PDB file of C-alpha atoms in Angstrom:
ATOM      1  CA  UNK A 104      26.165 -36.633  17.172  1.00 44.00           C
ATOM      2  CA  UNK A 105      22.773 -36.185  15.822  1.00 49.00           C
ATOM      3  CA  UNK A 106      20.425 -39.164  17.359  1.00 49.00           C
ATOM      4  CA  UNK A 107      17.213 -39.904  15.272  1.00 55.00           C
ATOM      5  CA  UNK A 108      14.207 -41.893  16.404  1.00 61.00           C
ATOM      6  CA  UNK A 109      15.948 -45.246  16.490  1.00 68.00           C
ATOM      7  CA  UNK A 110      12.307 -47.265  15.117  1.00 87.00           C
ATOM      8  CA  UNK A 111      13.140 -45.670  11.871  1.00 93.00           C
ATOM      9  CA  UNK A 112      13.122 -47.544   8.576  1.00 95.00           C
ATOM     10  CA  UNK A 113      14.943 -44.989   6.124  1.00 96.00           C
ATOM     11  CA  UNK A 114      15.498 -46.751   2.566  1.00 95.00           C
ATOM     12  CA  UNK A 115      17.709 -44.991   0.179  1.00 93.00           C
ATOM     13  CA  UNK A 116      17.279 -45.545  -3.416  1.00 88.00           C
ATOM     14  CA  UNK A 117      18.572 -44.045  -6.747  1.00 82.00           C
ATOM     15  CA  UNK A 118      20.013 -45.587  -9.737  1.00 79.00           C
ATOM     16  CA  UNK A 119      23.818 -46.897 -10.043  1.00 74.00           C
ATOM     17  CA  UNK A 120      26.254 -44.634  -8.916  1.00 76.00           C
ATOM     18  CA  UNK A 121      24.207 -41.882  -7.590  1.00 81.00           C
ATOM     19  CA  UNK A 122      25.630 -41.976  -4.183  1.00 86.00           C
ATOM     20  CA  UNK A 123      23.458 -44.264  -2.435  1.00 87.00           C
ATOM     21  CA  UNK A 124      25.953 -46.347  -0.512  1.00 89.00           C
ATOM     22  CA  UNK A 125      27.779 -43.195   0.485  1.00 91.00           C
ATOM     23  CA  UNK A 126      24.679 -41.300   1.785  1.00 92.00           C
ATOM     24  CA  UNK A 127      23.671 -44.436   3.830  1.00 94.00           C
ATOM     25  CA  UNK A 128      26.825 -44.872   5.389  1.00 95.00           C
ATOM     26  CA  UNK A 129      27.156 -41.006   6.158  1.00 95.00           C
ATOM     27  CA  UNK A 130      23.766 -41.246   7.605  1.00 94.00           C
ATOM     28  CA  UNK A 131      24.431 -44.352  10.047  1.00 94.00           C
ATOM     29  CA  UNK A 132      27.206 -42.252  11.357  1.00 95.00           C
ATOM     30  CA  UNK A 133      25.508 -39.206  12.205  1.00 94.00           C
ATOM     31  CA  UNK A 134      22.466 -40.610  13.435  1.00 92.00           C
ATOM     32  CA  UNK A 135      23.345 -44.180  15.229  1.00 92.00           C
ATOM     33  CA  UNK A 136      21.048 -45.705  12.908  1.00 93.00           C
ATOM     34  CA  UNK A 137      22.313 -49.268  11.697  1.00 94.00           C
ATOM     35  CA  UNK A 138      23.155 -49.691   8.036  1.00 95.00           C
ATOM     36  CA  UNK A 139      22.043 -52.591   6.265  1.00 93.00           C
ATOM     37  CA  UNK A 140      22.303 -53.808   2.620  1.00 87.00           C
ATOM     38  CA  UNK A 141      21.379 -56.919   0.290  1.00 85.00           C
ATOM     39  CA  UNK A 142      23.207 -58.580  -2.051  1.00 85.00           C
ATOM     40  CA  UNK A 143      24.379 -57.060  -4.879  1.00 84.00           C
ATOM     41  CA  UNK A 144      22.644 -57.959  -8.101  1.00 84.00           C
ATOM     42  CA  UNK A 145      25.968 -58.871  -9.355  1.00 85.00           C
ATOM     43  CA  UNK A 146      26.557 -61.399  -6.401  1.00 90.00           C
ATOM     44  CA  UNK A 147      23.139 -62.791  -7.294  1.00 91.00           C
ATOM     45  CA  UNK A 148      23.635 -63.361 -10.806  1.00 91.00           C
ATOM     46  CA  UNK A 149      26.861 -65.080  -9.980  1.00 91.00           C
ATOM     47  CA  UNK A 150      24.981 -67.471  -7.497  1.00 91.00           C
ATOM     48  CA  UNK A 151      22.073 -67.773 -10.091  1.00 92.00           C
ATOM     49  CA  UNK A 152      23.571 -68.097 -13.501  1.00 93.00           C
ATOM     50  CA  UNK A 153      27.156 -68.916 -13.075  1.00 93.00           C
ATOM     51  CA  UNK A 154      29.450 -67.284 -16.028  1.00 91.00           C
ATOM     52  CA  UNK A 155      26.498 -65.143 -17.433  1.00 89.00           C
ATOM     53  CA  UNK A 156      26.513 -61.022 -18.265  1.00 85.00           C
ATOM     54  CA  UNK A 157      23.661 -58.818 -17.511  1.00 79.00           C
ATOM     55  CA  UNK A 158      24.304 -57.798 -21.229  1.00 76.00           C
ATOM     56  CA  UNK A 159      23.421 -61.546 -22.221  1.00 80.00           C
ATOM     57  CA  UNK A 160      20.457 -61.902 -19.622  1.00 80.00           C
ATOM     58  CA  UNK A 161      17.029 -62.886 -21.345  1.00 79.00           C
ATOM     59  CA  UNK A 162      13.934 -61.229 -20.011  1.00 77.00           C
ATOM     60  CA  UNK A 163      13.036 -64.487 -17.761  1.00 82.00           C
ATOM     61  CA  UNK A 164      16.263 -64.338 -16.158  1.00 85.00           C
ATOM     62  CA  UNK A 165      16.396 -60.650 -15.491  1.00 83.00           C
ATOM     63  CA  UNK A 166      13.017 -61.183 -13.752  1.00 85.00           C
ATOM     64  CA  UNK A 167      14.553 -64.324 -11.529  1.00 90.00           C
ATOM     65  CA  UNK A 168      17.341 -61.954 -10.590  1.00 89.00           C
ATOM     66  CA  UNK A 169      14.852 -59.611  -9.107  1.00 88.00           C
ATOM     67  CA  UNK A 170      12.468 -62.246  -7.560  1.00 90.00           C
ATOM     68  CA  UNK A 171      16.233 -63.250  -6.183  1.00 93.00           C
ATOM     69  CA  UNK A 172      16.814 -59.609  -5.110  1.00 90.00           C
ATOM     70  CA  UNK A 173      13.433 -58.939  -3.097  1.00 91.00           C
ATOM     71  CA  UNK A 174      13.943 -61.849  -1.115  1.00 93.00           C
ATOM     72  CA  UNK A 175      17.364 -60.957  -0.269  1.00 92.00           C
ATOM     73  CA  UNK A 176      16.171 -57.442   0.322  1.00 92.00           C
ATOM     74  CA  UNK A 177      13.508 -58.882   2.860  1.00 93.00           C
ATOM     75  CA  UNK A 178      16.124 -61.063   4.636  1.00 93.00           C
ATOM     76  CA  UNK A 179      18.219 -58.242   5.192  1.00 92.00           C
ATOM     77  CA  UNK A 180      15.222 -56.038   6.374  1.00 93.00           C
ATOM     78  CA  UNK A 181      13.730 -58.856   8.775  1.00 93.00           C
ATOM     79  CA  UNK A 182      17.303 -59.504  10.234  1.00 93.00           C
ATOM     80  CA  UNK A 183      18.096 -55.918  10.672  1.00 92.00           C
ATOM     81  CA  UNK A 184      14.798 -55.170  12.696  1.00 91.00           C
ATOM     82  CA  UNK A 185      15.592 -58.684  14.791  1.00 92.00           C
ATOM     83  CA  UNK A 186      18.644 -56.939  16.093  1.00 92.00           C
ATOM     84  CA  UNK A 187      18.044 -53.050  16.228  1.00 90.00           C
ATOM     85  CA  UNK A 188      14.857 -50.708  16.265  1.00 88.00           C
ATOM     86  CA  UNK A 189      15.250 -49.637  12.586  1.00 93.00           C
ATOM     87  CA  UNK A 190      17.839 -49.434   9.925  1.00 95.00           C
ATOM     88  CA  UNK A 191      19.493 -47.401   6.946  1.00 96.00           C
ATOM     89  CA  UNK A 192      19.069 -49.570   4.042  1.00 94.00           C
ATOM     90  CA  UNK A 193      21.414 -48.919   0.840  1.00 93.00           C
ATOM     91  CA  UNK A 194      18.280 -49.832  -1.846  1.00 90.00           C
ATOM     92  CA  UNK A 195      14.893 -51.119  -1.505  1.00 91.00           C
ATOM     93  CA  UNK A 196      12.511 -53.620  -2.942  1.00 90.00           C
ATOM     94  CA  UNK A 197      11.076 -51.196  -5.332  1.00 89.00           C
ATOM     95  CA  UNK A 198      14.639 -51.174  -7.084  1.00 84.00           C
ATOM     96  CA  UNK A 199      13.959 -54.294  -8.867  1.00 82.00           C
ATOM     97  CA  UNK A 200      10.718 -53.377  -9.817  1.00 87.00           C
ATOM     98  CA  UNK A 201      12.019 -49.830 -11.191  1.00 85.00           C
ATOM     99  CA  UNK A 202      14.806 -51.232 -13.197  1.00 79.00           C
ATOM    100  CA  UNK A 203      12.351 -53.812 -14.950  1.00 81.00           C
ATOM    101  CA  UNK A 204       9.813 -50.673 -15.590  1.00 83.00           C
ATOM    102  CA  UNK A 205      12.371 -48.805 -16.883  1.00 81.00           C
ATOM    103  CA  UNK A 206      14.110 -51.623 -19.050  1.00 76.00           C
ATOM    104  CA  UNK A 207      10.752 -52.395 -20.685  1.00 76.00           C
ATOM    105  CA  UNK A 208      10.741 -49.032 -21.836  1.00 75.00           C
ATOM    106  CA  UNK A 209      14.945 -48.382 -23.134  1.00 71.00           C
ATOM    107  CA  UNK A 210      15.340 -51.706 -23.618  1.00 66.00           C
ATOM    108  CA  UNK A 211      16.259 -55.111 -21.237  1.00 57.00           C
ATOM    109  CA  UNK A 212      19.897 -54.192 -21.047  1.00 59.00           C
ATOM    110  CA  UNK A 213      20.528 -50.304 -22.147  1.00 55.00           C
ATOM    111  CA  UNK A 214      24.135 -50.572 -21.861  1.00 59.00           C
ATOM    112  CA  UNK A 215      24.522 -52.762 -25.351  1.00 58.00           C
ATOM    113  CA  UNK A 216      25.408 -51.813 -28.535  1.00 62.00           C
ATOM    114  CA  UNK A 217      22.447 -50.670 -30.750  1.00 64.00           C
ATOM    115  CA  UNK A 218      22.833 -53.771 -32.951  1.00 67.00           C
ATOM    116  CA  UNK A 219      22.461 -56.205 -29.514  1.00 57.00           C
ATOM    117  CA  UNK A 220      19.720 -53.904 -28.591  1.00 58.00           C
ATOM    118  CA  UNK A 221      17.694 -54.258 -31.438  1.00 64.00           C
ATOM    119  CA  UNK A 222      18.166 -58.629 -31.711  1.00 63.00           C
ATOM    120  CA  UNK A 223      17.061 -58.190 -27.983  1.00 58.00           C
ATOM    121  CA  UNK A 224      14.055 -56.145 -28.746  1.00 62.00           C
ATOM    122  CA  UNK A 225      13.069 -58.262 -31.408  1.00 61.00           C
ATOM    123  CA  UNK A 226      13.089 -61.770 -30.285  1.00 59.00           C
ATOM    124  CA  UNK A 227      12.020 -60.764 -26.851  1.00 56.00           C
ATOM    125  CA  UNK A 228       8.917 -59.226 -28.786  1.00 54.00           C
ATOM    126  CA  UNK A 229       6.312 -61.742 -28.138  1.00 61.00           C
ATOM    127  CA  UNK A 230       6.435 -61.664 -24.113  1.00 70.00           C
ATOM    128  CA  UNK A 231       6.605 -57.877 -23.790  1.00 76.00           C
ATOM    129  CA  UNK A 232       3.178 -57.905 -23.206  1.00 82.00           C
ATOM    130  CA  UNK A 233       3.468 -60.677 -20.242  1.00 81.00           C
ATOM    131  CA  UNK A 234       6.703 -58.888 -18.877  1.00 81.00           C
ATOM    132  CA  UNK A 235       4.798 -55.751 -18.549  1.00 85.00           C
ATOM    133  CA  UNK A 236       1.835 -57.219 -16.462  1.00 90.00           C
ATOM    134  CA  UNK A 237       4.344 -59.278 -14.723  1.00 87.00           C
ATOM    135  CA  UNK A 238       5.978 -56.166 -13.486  1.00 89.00           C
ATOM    136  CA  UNK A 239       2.558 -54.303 -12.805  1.00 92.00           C
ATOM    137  CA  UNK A 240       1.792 -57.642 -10.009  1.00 93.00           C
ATOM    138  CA  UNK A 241       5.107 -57.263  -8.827  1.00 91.00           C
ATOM    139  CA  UNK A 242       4.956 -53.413  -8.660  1.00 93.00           C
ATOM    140  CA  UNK A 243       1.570 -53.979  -6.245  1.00 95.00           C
ATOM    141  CA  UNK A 244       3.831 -56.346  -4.066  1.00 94.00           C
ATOM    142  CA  UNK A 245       6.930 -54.042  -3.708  1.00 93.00           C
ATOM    143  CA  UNK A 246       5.261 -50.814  -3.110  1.00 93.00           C
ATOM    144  CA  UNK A 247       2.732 -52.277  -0.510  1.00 96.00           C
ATOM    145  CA  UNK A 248       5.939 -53.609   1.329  1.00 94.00           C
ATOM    146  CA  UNK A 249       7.519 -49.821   0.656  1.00 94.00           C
ATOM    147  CA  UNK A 250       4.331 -48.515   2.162  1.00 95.00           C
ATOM    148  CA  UNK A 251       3.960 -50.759   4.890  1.00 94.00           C
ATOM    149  CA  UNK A 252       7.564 -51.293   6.392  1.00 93.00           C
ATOM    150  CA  UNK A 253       9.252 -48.038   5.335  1.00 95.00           C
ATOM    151  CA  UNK A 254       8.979 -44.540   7.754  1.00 95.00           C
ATOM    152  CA  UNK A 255      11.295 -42.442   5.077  1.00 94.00           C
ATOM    153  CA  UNK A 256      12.519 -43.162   1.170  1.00 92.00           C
ATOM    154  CA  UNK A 257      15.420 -40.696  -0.134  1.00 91.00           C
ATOM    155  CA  UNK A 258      16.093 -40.893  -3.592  1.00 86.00           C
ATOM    156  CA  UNK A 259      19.473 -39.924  -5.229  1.00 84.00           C
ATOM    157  CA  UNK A 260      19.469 -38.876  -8.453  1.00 77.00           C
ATOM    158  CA  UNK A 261      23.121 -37.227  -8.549  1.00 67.00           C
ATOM    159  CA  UNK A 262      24.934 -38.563 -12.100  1.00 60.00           C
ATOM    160  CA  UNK A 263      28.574 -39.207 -10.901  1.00 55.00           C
ATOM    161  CA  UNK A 264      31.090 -40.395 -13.128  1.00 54.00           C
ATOM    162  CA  UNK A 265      31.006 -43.837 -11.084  1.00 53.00           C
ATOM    163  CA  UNK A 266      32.525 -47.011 -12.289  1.00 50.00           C
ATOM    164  CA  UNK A 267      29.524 -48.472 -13.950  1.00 54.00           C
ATOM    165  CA  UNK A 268      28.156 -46.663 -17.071  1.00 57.00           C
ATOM    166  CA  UNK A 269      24.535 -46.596 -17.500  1.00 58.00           C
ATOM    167  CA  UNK A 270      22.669 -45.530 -20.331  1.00 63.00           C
ATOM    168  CA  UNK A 271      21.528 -41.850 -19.653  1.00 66.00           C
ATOM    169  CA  UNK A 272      17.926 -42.023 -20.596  1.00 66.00           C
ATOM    170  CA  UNK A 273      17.603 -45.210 -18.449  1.00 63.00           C
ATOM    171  CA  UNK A 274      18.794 -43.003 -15.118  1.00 65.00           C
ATOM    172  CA  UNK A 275      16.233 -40.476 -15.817  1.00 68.00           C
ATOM    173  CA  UNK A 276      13.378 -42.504 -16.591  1.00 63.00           C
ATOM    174  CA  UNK A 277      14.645 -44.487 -13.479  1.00 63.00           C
TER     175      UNK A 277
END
């Protein structure tokens, strides 16, 4: 077995389905590392807005669900280095931030049909220019924590044909 400095802070991201969960796990194995993850954003939204789809989500929630989402990251981060030198994490704080670039710029939920995408677009009109600098403050936040807290970042970009279907141009602008 491979042993790695154990004060490392190695953060895997990528887009959904690109392997992250598999190459963090493979990685705590090989190099006694522990793994840690958040909450999914799914388990969040469930906690948050009981009954809802992402498909459904207005800008305003979308950006509670990754307010949501950096503090669980952060939880997870703190606890991990409370118990162990370092950790593997499965995601990072700039995911959040990444998926609301991204969205801003395919639209707030890609995986809709054109016709939902275009009633989205249009009544969500008036605060694109408030979501944007929104997610420019946030983006200051997240990456100084990135900087700060993480020694490595690996990012997968490998399509697979995982379970949940995401709009190709929103994986490579991601």
């Amino acid at each position: 077995m491979t042993t790695l400095s154990k004060n490392k802070r190695i953060v895997i991201s990528g887009t959904y389905s690109t392997g992250k969960t598999t190459t963090t796990t493979a990685l705590s194995i090989v190099t006694g590392i522990p793994m840690i993850n958040a909450l999914s954003a799914r388990e969040i939204l469930t906690d948050l807005y009981p009954g809802r789809r992402f498909q459904d989500m207005t800008a305003t929630e979308l950006m509670a669900l990754g307010l949501k989402r950096f503090e669980e990251r952060i939880r997870a981060e703190e606890q991990a280095l409370s118990q162990y030198d370092g950790f593997i994490s499965d995601g990072s704080v700039l995911n959040e931030w990444i998926y609301g670039t991204v969205r801003m710029k395919v639209g707030i939920n890609p995986g809709s049909t054109l016709p939902h995408r275009i009633a989205k677009r249009i009544t969500g009109f008036t605060s694109k220019p408030f979501v944007n600098k929104y997610l420019e403050s946030y983006g200051v936040v997240v990456n100084k924590h990135a900087r700060n807290w993480y020694t490595d970042v690996i990012h997968t970009n490998r399509i697979s044909n995982g379970s949940r279907r995401t709009s190709t141009s929103f994986r490579k602008i991601s």
